[in-house]
Amino acid sequence: MTTIHRVFNFAAGPAVMPVPVLEQMQRDLLALPGVGMSILEISHRSKTFESILAQTEEDIRTLAGIPSNYRVLFLQGGASLQFSMVPMNLLGPGASADYIDTGSWSDKAIKEARKVGPVNVVASAKADSYSRIPAASELSLTAGAAYVHMTSNNTIEGTQWKTLPATGDVPLVSDTSSDMFSRPVDVVRHALVYAGAQKNMGPAGLTIVIIRDDLVAISKTRTFTLPTMLNYAVHAENDSLYNTPPVFAVYATGLVMKWLLALGGLPAIAASNERKAEKLYAEIDRTGFYRGTAAAESRSLMNVTFRLPSEDLEAAFVARAIADGLDGLKGHRSVGGMRASIYNAFPEAGVEALVEFMREFERTKG
Amino acid sequence: MTTIHRVFNFAAGPAVMPVPVLEQMQRDLLALPGVGMSILEISHRSKTFESILAQTEEDIRTLAGIPSNYRVLFLQGGASLQFSMVPMNLLGPGASADYIDTGSWSDKAIKEARKVGPVNVVASAKADSYSRIPAASELSLTAGAAYVHMTSNNTIEGTQWKTLPATGDVPLVSDTSSDMFSRPVDVVRHALVYAGAQKNMGPAGLTIVIIRDDLVAISKTRTFTLPTMLNYAVHAENDSLYNTPPVFAVYATGLVMKWLLALGGLPAIAASNERKAEKLYAEIDRTGFYRGTAAAESRSLMNVTFRLPSEDLEAAFVARAIADGLDGLKGHRSVGGMRASIYNAFPEAGVEALVEFMREFERTKG
């Protein structure tokens, strides 16, 4: 009854999910045990869904060690909508916000914020083709800024922050769309953390926002002017049930959180992610045939970007990889090259298969 | 392997889905045939998803007879976000918009629009507890209004428009969240039609917008000021792929569209919906024990609302119904009473079971 042929999926997101989670969803798709309805059919006001939502939040709090003065919100619209919601809620009249520009997604966040108020770009890696994360010494933060915005992992360029910038009393807002819950997160160093679920946490259609109470309070002062759906305080006060949430995506993400907890939580998945990335970077560095695009100290554990000696060889590499069951290795259309996205659920066996394929490809030059 | 006990689900949305669609999704959940990945894992930039999205749009166009000067958009945020997007895109400086107030959701739409610009409520059924749809003669439309907004089916109050209001040259915008594709739709009488998918079309997490090109052009003039994610023109120009769409919800809705087409399209499902509603209203009217809350000529075919002689009997009715496998009959918390939502996928056998239960309940008085 089940179609079970599966390839290795290196897509940058939506991305690979844990097979045990897929199997559980499949088993229960016609009717949740004891409920008599599919998760696709249950009311968001039902006890069943209220319990799923509460359990998912509790598991997220356990996983990430989230203190009680932070709220966990389940929203829609992805990071792209957060690019607007952050300044619309937090950037008041007369204030400015600091943005750190580390890649294409940072740049989009900056463009949206500028529609709302003044933005200072306090560091940028653009001149280096976004190949590195700025050093602490490069940041010239603005005293009294409404917040500092950063992008923790740059999905397109394959770079990742290794330590958080020191922002003092200024609230730190981080777009963690491509590395949330791939490693321990120091929540209390942040005022707001957001991410689309579709890379490390679940299917597309859900956005998770972790927000400190004082920022919710700022948001609340804008209740009468902001569109209700874009107001953090409204969603916080309604426990993410102001309107119909993306029920299935919350359920699926909840199952992935259980899977992460069973594995040993964020330290365990971080160790797995480090091991996978090390194997791949070791192969990239082995002979010089492949060339990593990110500076060594800024290399992402999530998106491993590299080039081959020519674009012809790159095209041949992608085509042969697909034929070998290695899918999604073509880099983002804006930068070219190769990108292997190896999120939480990506199996180590897939990394080993890619390493073997790379050796074989180099040996036979396509 | 499959949990197959299913109850009759009268929930107002998210709501019952067609069983053959659930079965197909279940069969392919681990890997789409020939793709080797789950629908939950595929890139929104993949050929597979591009094809699913294009086919879903084509099937929607076929079903509803949508002319080529309308765009079909696949968005997030539900009707609640449309309450803001409609005025933010269409209500320019110096203009006003007409709203017809037929229920709680109309009222919410009005409140959001008033944050954007002047609103004229050109008819309201509020004084009659929203128990009826205003007659054509009651509408005092504003010449030169940016648009007229209506709610085609009032999910909470159980009323539904039977014929469209004549708005002349003023664009008609309709929230059809609880009756889109439950009956033929006269698209060309509208300028914009929107609906959350989670009642007649698919799971929660997807919003469908059908918008005429001239409204997209108005939206385009606001590209530099509106949040990008709230701009219709951006989504139209990017074929709903500006950012990551809710992939699974699009896929599921696509399967439901195929199911509707196979049934015979909108005329066939309308006949089925009429038959179901008639059976239920006939039982409500049979003895006077039950009392319909909507005026006879305004009765909804989707949400059948009724009362019992006392709130005690209503509580007993709900409790015994659940025990009998009839779930979700409690009315909306804001109005009380009973509500049987009998959307497209709700089986006629469920209506018959409810009618039988109602007779038995009346006979034994709880």
XYZ file of C-alpha atoms in Angstrom:
732
model
C 0.000 0.000 0.000
C 2.860 2.397 0.745
C 5.234 3.906 -1.786
C 8.569 3.432 -0.073
C 11.321 4.270 -2.561
C 13.083 7.284 -1.050
C 16.049 9.299 -2.328
C 18.545 11.381 -0.326
C 17.023 14.855 -0.274
C 19.533 17.713 0.123
C 16.902 20.433 -0.489
C 17.326 23.737 1.363
C 13.742 23.748 2.589
C 11.078 22.437 2.645
C 13.448 19.632 3.546
C 13.783 16.066 4.717
C 11.645 14.922 7.675
C 12.391 12.088 10.136
C 11.076 8.805 8.711
C 9.554 7.654 12.044
C 7.540 10.883 12.120
C 6.324 10.357 8.549
C 5.362 6.791 9.449
C 3.359 7.881 12.479
C 1.523 10.542 10.466
C 0.777 7.986 7.774
C -0.563 5.450 10.259
C -2.945 7.972 11.831
C -3.903 9.959 8.741
C -7.465 8.642 8.400
C -8.226 9.049 12.095
C -6.196 9.976 15.154
C -6.350 7.115 17.670
C -9.394 7.530 19.904
C -10.604 10.628 18.050
C -12.292 9.230 14.962
C -11.219 12.124 12.730
C -8.109 12.911 10.729
C -5.744 15.575 12.044
C -6.684 17.321 8.767
C -10.295 17.623 9.891
C -10.257 18.463 13.588
C -11.484 21.792 14.880
C -8.758 24.100 16.187
C -11.108 24.675 19.159
C -11.287 20.944 19.988
C -9.737 19.477 23.118
C -7.636 17.254 20.863
C -5.986 20.154 19.096
C -5.672 22.257 22.237
C -3.779 19.365 23.752
C -1.534 18.960 20.674
C -0.737 22.681 20.686
C -0.021 22.782 24.422
C 2.173 19.660 24.255
C 4.121 21.049 21.302
C 4.762 24.276 23.184
C 5.797 22.377 26.296
C 8.212 20.210 24.318
C 9.703 23.274 22.626
C 10.163 24.908 26.038
C 11.889 21.782 27.342
C 14.078 21.379 24.273
C 15.293 24.966 24.146
C 15.154 25.788 27.865
C 12.773 28.691 27.351
C 12.149 30.737 30.533
C 8.626 31.665 31.643
C 9.038 35.317 30.621
C 9.081 34.292 26.957
C 6.043 33.358 24.875
C 6.077 30.734 22.110
C 3.809 31.689 19.188
C 2.650 29.518 16.277
C 2.035 31.764 13.270
C 1.871 31.727 9.478
C 3.660 33.590 6.693
C 7.228 32.423 7.239
C 10.288 34.559 7.870
C 9.158 36.821 5.023
C 6.187 38.031 7.061
C 8.373 38.349 10.167
C 10.568 40.767 8.185
C 7.578 43.134 8.364
C 6.084 42.133 11.708
C 9.310 42.770 13.631
C 9.586 46.474 12.680
C 5.812 47.058 12.616
C 5.604 45.876 16.230
C 8.921 47.046 17.641
C 10.154 50.060 15.692
C 8.244 53.004 17.128
C 8.183 56.655 16.042
C 11.529 58.392 16.490
C 13.431 55.129 16.938
C 15.818 53.298 14.642
C 16.842 49.656 14.356
C 20.232 48.049 13.776
C 20.559 45.298 11.157
C 23.537 43.044 10.513
C 23.724 42.192 6.819
C 25.093 38.674 6.332
C 23.267 37.505 3.222
C 20.317 37.640 0.870
C 17.773 37.054 3.620
C 19.274 39.749 5.866
C 19.034 42.077 2.912
C 15.349 41.286 2.440
C 14.722 41.887 6.149
C 16.452 45.280 5.854
C 14.357 46.284 2.826
C 11.104 45.491 4.659
C 12.196 47.303 7.835
C 13.031 50.430 5.815
C 9.360 50.637 4.804
C 8.583 51.061 8.509
C 11.362 53.244 9.919
C 15.063 54.184 9.934
C 17.517 51.296 9.719
C 21.243 51.334 10.422
C 23.206 48.562 8.759
C 25.808 48.127 11.483
C 27.929 45.545 9.667
C 27.814 43.933 6.260
C 29.599 41.059 4.598
C 28.263 42.038 1.188
C 31.654 43.253 -0.081
C 32.975 39.730 0.563
C 30.073 38.130 -1.308
C 28.600 37.223 2.059
C 31.248 34.550 2.485
C 31.868 35.249 6.161
C 30.220 36.336 9.419
C 31.450 39.755 10.646
C 33.780 39.739 13.648
C 32.598 41.301 16.913
C 35.029 44.187 16.337
C 33.278 45.152 13.085
C 29.904 45.855 14.688
C 29.214 49.523 15.365
C 25.934 49.209 17.250
C 23.694 52.241 17.773
C 23.073 53.233 21.389
C 19.328 53.223 22.053
C 18.392 51.262 18.932
C 14.961 49.607 19.165
C 16.626 46.272 18.464
C 19.496 44.566 16.634
C 18.479 42.110 13.895
C 20.696 39.222 12.800
C 20.361 36.102 10.617
C 21.830 33.162 12.506
C 22.378 30.921 9.477
C 22.592 32.121 5.897
C 20.895 29.412 3.880
C 21.985 30.650 0.469
C 25.598 31.571 1.249
C 26.357 28.722 3.678
C 27.584 30.773 6.640
C 26.521 30.611 10.288
C 27.141 32.592 13.454
C 29.224 30.598 15.980
C 28.818 33.005 18.919
C 26.132 35.625 19.438
C 26.985 39.311 19.086
C 27.036 41.286 22.349
C 24.220 43.832 22.131
C 24.107 44.970 25.770
C 20.667 46.253 26.705
C 19.480 46.472 23.111
C 17.058 43.610 22.310
C 18.559 41.000 19.978
C 16.174 39.698 17.278
C 17.343 36.673 15.328
C 16.048 35.056 12.170
C 16.943 31.403 12.805
C 14.882 29.990 9.960
C 17.565 27.581 8.840
C 19.093 26.542 12.151
C 16.440 26.747 14.895
C 16.728 23.678 17.140
C 19.728 22.328 15.241
C 21.919 23.183 18.251
C 21.402 24.566 21.777
C 20.074 28.125 21.711
C 20.881 30.716 24.361
C 17.331 32.057 24.536
C 17.983 34.636 27.265
C 20.572 36.375 25.087
C 17.706 37.051 22.640
C 14.548 39.161 22.913
C 12.893 37.543 19.889
C 13.772 34.483 17.817
C 11.795 33.419 14.766
C 11.911 30.678 12.162
C 9.873 29.025 9.468
C 9.403 25.389 10.428
C 10.242 23.886 7.060
C 13.944 23.166 7.512
C 14.688 21.615 10.897
C 11.276 21.417 12.521
C 8.416 20.369 10.268
C 6.569 21.001 7.021
C 6.076 24.389 5.364
C 3.226 26.581 6.603
C 4.195 27.212 10.221
C 6.318 29.978 11.734
C 7.586 29.764 15.302
C 8.231 32.981 17.248
C 9.817 33.031 20.711
C 9.295 36.494 22.169
C 10.115 38.076 25.535
C 7.249 39.597 27.533
C 8.550 43.172 27.347
C 8.409 43.027 23.540
C 4.866 41.652 23.708
C 4.029 44.682 25.864
C 5.469 47.057 23.246
C 3.404 45.244 20.617
C 0.282 45.691 22.735
C 0.561 49.492 22.518
C -0.035 49.134 18.747
C -3.254 47.092 18.994
C -5.442 49.844 17.578
C -3.271 50.679 14.603
C -1.582 47.468 13.465
C -3.486 44.871 11.430
C -4.692 42.441 14.091
C -3.077 39.453 12.409
C 0.329 41.188 12.484
C 0.216 42.007 16.190
C 2.338 39.800 18.460
C 0.298 40.745 21.531
C -2.934 39.497 19.947
C -1.422 36.109 19.193
C 0.170 35.913 22.655
C -3.095 36.756 24.432
C -4.990 34.189 22.356
C -2.410 31.409 22.775
C -1.921 31.365 18.979
C -5.652 30.682 18.484
C -6.808 34.159 17.449
C -7.674 32.629 14.088
C -7.438 29.136 12.614
C -3.805 28.030 12.902
C -2.128 25.650 10.423
C -3.306 22.604 12.374
C -1.463 19.902 10.463
C 1.867 21.758 10.444
C 1.624 22.261 14.230
C 0.876 18.540 14.695
C 3.772 17.486 12.449
C 6.171 19.873 14.187
C 5.007 18.496 17.528
C 5.972 14.997 16.417
C 9.396 16.237 15.293
C 9.919 17.857 18.710
C 9.159 14.486 20.366
C 11.658 12.870 17.993
C 14.309 15.435 18.973
C 13.661 14.906 22.685
C 13.923 11.138 22.281
C 17.257 11.550 20.492
C 18.626 13.422 23.506
C 17.569 16.978 22.749
C 19.576 19.810 21.230
C 23.050 18.737 22.468
C 22.544 15.339 20.831
C 21.263 16.702 17.513
C 24.062 19.309 17.519
C 26.664 16.530 17.866
C 25.040 14.667 14.970
C 24.929 17.801 12.828
C 28.595 18.568 13.578
C 29.629 15.049 12.644
C 27.741 15.211 9.336
C 29.139 18.629 8.404
C 32.706 17.662 9.340
C 32.616 14.651 7.028
C 31.435 16.787 4.147
C 33.828 19.698 4.694
C 36.708 17.205 5.067
C 35.920 15.850 1.609
C 35.601 19.350 0.156
C 39.044 20.237 1.540
C 40.723 16.946 0.684
C 42.300 17.624 -2.711
C 41.337 21.106 -3.914
C 39.053 19.798 -6.701
C 36.090 21.047 -4.678
C 36.206 24.514 -3.129
C 34.123 25.656 -0.153
C 32.612 29.112 -0.691
C 32.360 30.144 2.986
C 35.319 31.295 5.083
C 36.453 28.343 7.214
C 35.531 29.932 10.551
C 32.034 30.894 9.273
C 31.051 27.592 7.701
C 27.441 26.553 8.220
C 26.633 23.149 9.684
C 23.290 23.275 7.865
C 24.011 24.376 4.292
C 27.352 23.229 2.901
C 28.161 25.294 -0.187
C 30.932 24.482 -2.626
C 32.048 24.915 -6.200
C 33.675 22.703 -8.824
C 36.397 23.826 -11.237
C 33.863 24.845 -13.920
C 30.163 25.400 -14.412
C 30.128 22.558 -16.914
C 31.456 20.199 -14.293
C 28.884 21.567 -11.838
C 26.054 20.819 -14.247
C 27.408 17.305 -14.806
C 27.763 16.821 -11.043
C 24.117 17.757 -10.411
C 22.823 15.548 -13.215
C 24.850 12.504 -12.167
C 23.963 13.041 -8.513
C 20.242 12.987 -9.299
C 20.707 9.795 -11.287
C 22.442 8.342 -8.223
C 19.533 9.265 -5.912
C 21.155 12.401 -4.458
C 18.605 15.154 -4.986
C 18.539 18.902 -4.373
C 22.284 19.652 -4.603
C 22.032 22.587 -7.007
C 22.919 25.853 -5.273
C 20.467 28.744 -4.990
C 19.771 30.344 -8.366
C 21.229 33.664 -7.160
C 24.712 32.282 -6.408
C 25.103 29.061 -8.393
C 27.439 26.230 -7.375
C 26.482 23.346 -5.104
C 24.628 23.317 -1.825
C 24.127 20.285 0.385
C 21.536 21.072 3.045
C 21.948 18.602 5.878
C 19.367 19.589 8.472
C 18.431 17.683 11.641
C 16.526 14.930 9.869
C 19.058 14.428 7.092
C 20.591 10.972 7.640
C 24.318 10.483 8.127
C 24.121 7.718 5.521
C 23.172 10.390 2.996
C 26.298 12.394 3.806
C 28.388 9.242 3.400
C 26.726 8.555 0.059
C 27.499 12.100 -1.097
C 31.142 11.862 0.017
C 31.508 8.627 -1.901
C 29.840 10.168 -4.932
C 32.163 13.213 -4.750
C 35.240 10.974 -4.705
C 33.967 8.972 -7.629
C 33.029 12.100 -9.558
C 36.444 13.672 -8.983
C 38.161 10.436 -10.026
C 36.195 10.160 -13.263
C 35.753 13.937 -13.823
C 32.153 13.458 -14.832
C -1.775 -0.426 10.228
C -4.501 2.211 9.801
C -6.773 3.579 12.504
C -10.127 3.539 10.761
C -12.825 4.290 13.322
C -14.370 7.542 12.125
C -17.206 9.625 13.607
C -19.550 12.054 11.808
C -17.801 15.407 12.111
C -20.110 18.444 11.997
C -17.312 20.907 12.887
C -17.509 24.396 11.375
C -13.919 24.281 10.135
C -11.365 22.825 9.959
C -13.900 20.293 8.779
C -14.447 16.896 7.264
C -12.376 15.910 4.197
C -13.301 13.398 1.464
C -12.210 9.914 2.553
C -10.753 8.990 -0.869
C -8.524 12.073 -0.631
C -7.381 11.115 2.865
C -6.647 7.602 1.607
C -4.565 8.854 -1.312
C -2.582 11.154 0.961
C -2.032 8.311 3.387
C -0.833 5.954 0.658
C 1.713 8.452 -0.663
C 2.784 10.054 2.603
C 6.238 8.462 2.798
C 7.043 9.179 -0.845
C 5.109 10.552 -3.793
C 5.080 7.968 -6.593
C 8.153 8.382 -8.776
C 9.544 11.196 -6.633
C 11.130 9.381 -3.699
C 10.231 12.102 -1.178
C 7.198 12.888 0.903
C 5.013 15.830 -0.127
C 6.057 17.178 3.290
C 9.687 17.326 2.189
C 9.708 18.541 -1.406
C 11.162 21.891 -2.354
C 8.623 24.486 -3.407
C 10.991 25.203 -6.317
C 10.933 21.587 -7.504
C 9.303 20.523 -10.764
C 7.056 18.243 -8.738
C 5.601 21.061 -6.696
C 5.444 23.484 -9.604
C 3.368 20.894 -11.390
C 1.079 20.329 -8.360
C 0.534 24.081 -7.999
C -0.149 24.601 -11.713
C -2.545 21.646 -11.852
C -4.414 22.853 -8.762
C -4.833 26.288 -10.319
C -5.977 24.786 -13.604
C -8.535 22.601 -11.842
C -9.827 25.569 -9.843
C -10.170 27.553 -13.073
C -12.092 24.708 -14.678
C -14.329 24.152 -11.651
C -15.287 27.783 -11.167
C -15.062 28.958 -14.784
C -12.493 31.621 -13.987
C -11.733 33.927 -16.946
C -8.161 34.736 -17.970
C -8.328 38.288 -16.573
C -8.467 36.894 -13.035
C -5.511 35.547 -11.065
C -5.724 32.685 -8.594
C -3.412 33.175 -5.599
C -2.413 30.650 -2.923
C -1.657 32.536 0.294
C -1.509 32.117 4.067
C -3.181 33.797 7.038
C -6.829 32.943 6.365
C -9.727 35.337 5.966
C -8.473 37.213 9.020
C -5.418 38.406 7.109
C -7.564 39.195 4.065
C -9.594 41.535 6.287
C -6.452 43.705 6.340
C -5.023 42.954 2.910
C -8.187 43.995 1.061
C -8.219 47.594 2.378
C -4.420 47.909 2.499
C -4.264 47.082 -1.209
C -7.488 48.622 -2.490
C -8.514 51.501 -0.245
C -6.384 54.431 -1.361
C -6.095 57.958 0.059
C -9.324 59.946 -0.232
C -11.436 56.880 -0.973
C -13.955 54.995 1.141
C -15.226 51.415 1.059
C -18.727 49.987 1.476
C -19.244 47.023 3.810
C -22.374 44.916 4.238
C -22.626 43.698 7.822
C -24.222 40.253 7.938
C -22.503 38.657 10.912
C -19.573 38.348 13.257
C -17.061 37.883 10.455
C -18.360 40.887 8.496
C -17.981 42.884 11.685
C -14.350 41.797 12.055
C -13.681 42.732 8.426
C -15.175 46.179 9.067
C -13.026 46.729 12.171
C -9.829 45.914 10.265
C -10.792 48.100 7.295
C -11.424 51.062 9.623
C -7.753 50.917 10.642
C -6.934 51.649 6.991
C -9.538 54.173 5.830
C -13.173 55.337 5.901
C -15.813 52.617 5.827
C -19.533 52.983 5.143
C -21.690 50.192 6.531
C -24.290 50.205 3.783
C -26.586 47.601 5.318
C -26.596 45.659 8.540
C -28.576 42.757 9.921
C -27.184 43.300 13.398
C -30.501 44.596 14.812
C -32.036 41.252 13.802
C -29.274 39.273 15.516
C -27.839 38.615 12.063
C -30.663 36.183 11.380
C -31.212 37.299 7.769
C -29.488 38.601 4.648
C -30.477 42.197 3.769
C -32.783 42.664 0.793
C -31.502 44.450 -2.297
C -33.723 47.434 -1.438
C -31.929 47.931 1.891
C -28.497 48.552 0.365
C -27.557 52.223 0.070
C -24.304 51.879 -1.846
C -21.855 54.773 -2.069
C -21.164 56.087 -5.571
C -17.432 55.886 -6.242
C -16.637 53.560 -3.340
C -13.324 51.730 -3.728
C -15.224 48.454 -3.363
C -18.205 46.765 -1.713
C -17.384 43.983 0.762
C -19.792 41.149 1.566
C -19.670 37.818 3.420
C -21.323 35.202 1.244
C -22.034 32.701 4.026
C -22.173 33.537 7.712
C -20.669 30.529 9.453
C -21.701 31.502 12.961
C -25.245 32.721 12.274
C -26.181 30.189 9.574
C -27.240 32.611 6.841
C -26.175 32.749 3.186
C -26.644 35.073 0.238
C -28.842 33.498 -2.467
C -28.264 36.155 -5.132
C -25.409 38.633 -5.404
C -26.014 42.317 -4.676
C -25.891 44.595 -7.725
C -22.918 46.908 -7.255
C -22.724 48.407 -10.756
C -19.187 49.518 -11.561
C -18.024 49.299 -7.968
C -15.809 46.214 -7.460
C -17.489 43.509 -5.394
C -15.217 41.784 -2.862
C -16.597 38.654 -1.224
C -15.422 36.640 1.764
C -16.553 33.154 0.761
C -14.614 31.310 3.456
C -17.448 28.991 4.328
C -19.014 28.397 0.920
C -16.354 28.689 -1.793
C -16.822 25.882 -4.318
C -19.932 24.559 -2.570
C -22.046 25.849 -5.479
C -21.407 27.556 -8.842
C -19.841 30.983 -8.431
C -20.473 33.885 -10.795
C -16.847 34.998 -10.851
C -17.316 37.873 -13.282
C -19.791 39.555 -10.939
C -16.896 39.787 -8.445
C -13.622 41.692 -8.500
C -12.080 39.685 -5.671
C -13.172 36.487 -3.928
C -11.276 34.990 -1.006
C -11.600 32.020 1.313
C -9.671 29.979 3.813
C -9.439 26.420 2.508
C -10.399 24.645 5.720
C -14.137 24.238 5.187
C -14.963 23.095 1.664
C -11.553 22.819 0.029
C -8.790 21.367 2.151
C -6.933 21.536 5.445
C -6.214 24.710 7.425
C -3.215 26.808 6.416
C -4.124 27.866 2.880
C -6.052 30.914 1.655
C -7.313 31.147 -1.907
C -7.736 34.564 -3.533
C -9.293 35.074 -6.960
C -8.542 38.625 -8.065
C -9.234 40.593 -11.254
C -6.278 42.092 -13.080
C -7.328 45.726 -12.541
C -7.219 45.193 -8.763
C -3.776 43.598 -9.082
C -2.732 46.769 -10.940
C -4.010 48.956 -8.074
C -2.096 46.759 -5.656
C 1.063 47.210 -7.735
C 1.049 50.964 -7.130
C 1.587 50.201 -3.409
C 4.672 47.984 -3.862
C 7.042 50.424 -2.192
C 4.924 51.093 0.865
C 3.003 47.902 1.680
C 4.703 44.995 3.431
C 5.767 42.787 0.527
C 3.948 39.750 1.910
C 0.665 41.703 2.011
C 0.852 42.876 -1.592
C -1.398 41.047 -4.058
C 0.707 42.169 -7.023
C 3.837 40.552 -5.576
C 2.102 37.213 -5.179
C 0.504 37.475 -8.628
C 3.830 38.272 -10.315
C 5.544 35.391 -8.509
C 2.788 32.842 -9.203
C 2.279 32.439 -5.431
C 5.953 31.473 -5.026
C 7.336 34.744 -3.660
C 8.089 32.833 -0.473
C 7.609 29.231 0.644
C 3.916 28.401 0.255
C 2.085 25.909 2.503
C 3.060 23.001 0.243
C 1.031 20.256 1.889
C -2.159 22.324 2.091
C -1.865 23.168 -1.618
C -1.371 19.483 -2.462
C -4.343 18.413 -0.315
C -6.563 21.113 -1.804
C -5.490 20.008 -5.264
C -6.682 16.489 -4.503
C -10.017 17.835 -3.252
C -10.411 19.813 -6.497
C -9.875 16.575 -8.474
C -12.482 14.902 -6.268
C -14.950 17.736 -6.983
C -14.320 17.534 -10.727
C -14.839 13.766 -10.698
C -18.160 14.223 -8.877
C -19.370 16.482 -11.685
C -18.076 19.876 -10.588
C -19.909 22.657 -8.776
C -23.435 21.952 -10.099
C -23.179 18.371 -8.818
C -21.832 19.303 -5.387
C -24.453 22.071 -5.124
C -27.217 19.522 -5.746
C -25.739 17.280 -3.070
C -25.428 20.171 -0.616
C -29.026 21.248 -1.273
C -30.287 17.724 -0.700
C -28.426 17.440 2.598
C -29.603 20.828 3.864
C -33.211 20.196 2.847
C -33.328 16.969 4.843
C -32.022 18.722 7.913
C -34.239 21.813 7.671
C -37.266 19.570 7.052
C -36.594 17.816 10.343
C -36.059 21.135 12.147
C -39.432 22.383 10.855
C -41.316 19.110 11.374
C -42.852 19.559 14.838
C -41.670 22.828 16.373
C -39.501 21.089 18.993
C -36.456 22.350 17.098
C -36.339 25.968 15.928
C -34.153 27.270 13.088
C -32.417 30.541 13.963
C -32.076 31.931 10.423
C -34.932 33.489 8.458
C -36.243 30.857 6.046
C -35.193 32.714 2.891
C -31.673 33.301 4.242
C -30.907 29.793 5.478
C -27.385 28.566 4.852
C -26.786 25.290 3.057
C -23.470 24.992 4.866
C -24.126 25.779 8.523
C -27.534 24.728 9.792
C -28.227 26.510 13.080
C -31.067 25.640 15.424
C -32.184 25.776 19.035
C -33.954 23.417 21.393
C -36.631 24.457 23.920
C -34.062 25.027 26.686
C -30.326 25.304 27.246
C -30.494 22.225 29.456
C -31.951 20.229 26.590
C -29.277 21.678 24.284
C -26.519 20.498 26.605
C -28.098 17.056 26.818
C -28.462 16.968 23.021
C -24.759 17.723 22.479
C -23.642 15.163 25.054
C -25.834 12.370 23.703
C -24.903 13.211 20.115
C -21.193 12.854 20.894
C -21.880 9.518 22.561
C -23.685 8.492 19.356
C -20.710 9.436 17.147
C -22.113 12.818 16.014
C -19.381 15.328 16.818
C -19.077 19.113 16.600
C -22.764 20.073 16.894
C -22.339 22.714 19.579
C -22.995 26.213 18.194
C -20.371 28.943 18.194
C -19.599 30.121 21.728
C -20.794 33.647 20.845
C -24.370 32.587 19.954
C -24.996 29.210 21.615
C -27.500 26.672 20.307
C -26.723 23.971 17.772
C -24.849 24.151 14.493
C -24.527 21.326 12.001
C -21.874 22.206 9.431
C -22.426 20.052 6.372
C -19.769 21.140 3.893
C -18.950 19.502 0.552
C -17.239 16.462 2.028
C -19.817 15.847 4.732
C -21.573 12.582 3.835
C -25.324 12.378 3.306
C -25.311 9.358 5.622
C -24.207 11.703 8.406
C -27.190 13.965 7.795
C -29.481 10.951 7.902
C -27.895 9.811 11.144
C -28.433 13.268 12.637
C -32.081 13.379 11.525
C -32.677 9.996 13.102
C -30.929 11.124 16.278
C -33.045 14.307 16.404
C -36.269 12.289 16.140
C -35.152 9.913 18.837
C -34.029 12.771 21.083
C -37.328 14.614 20.661
C -39.242 11.406 21.369
C -37.323 10.666 24.568
C -36.635 14.345 25.525
C -33.078 13.510 26.519
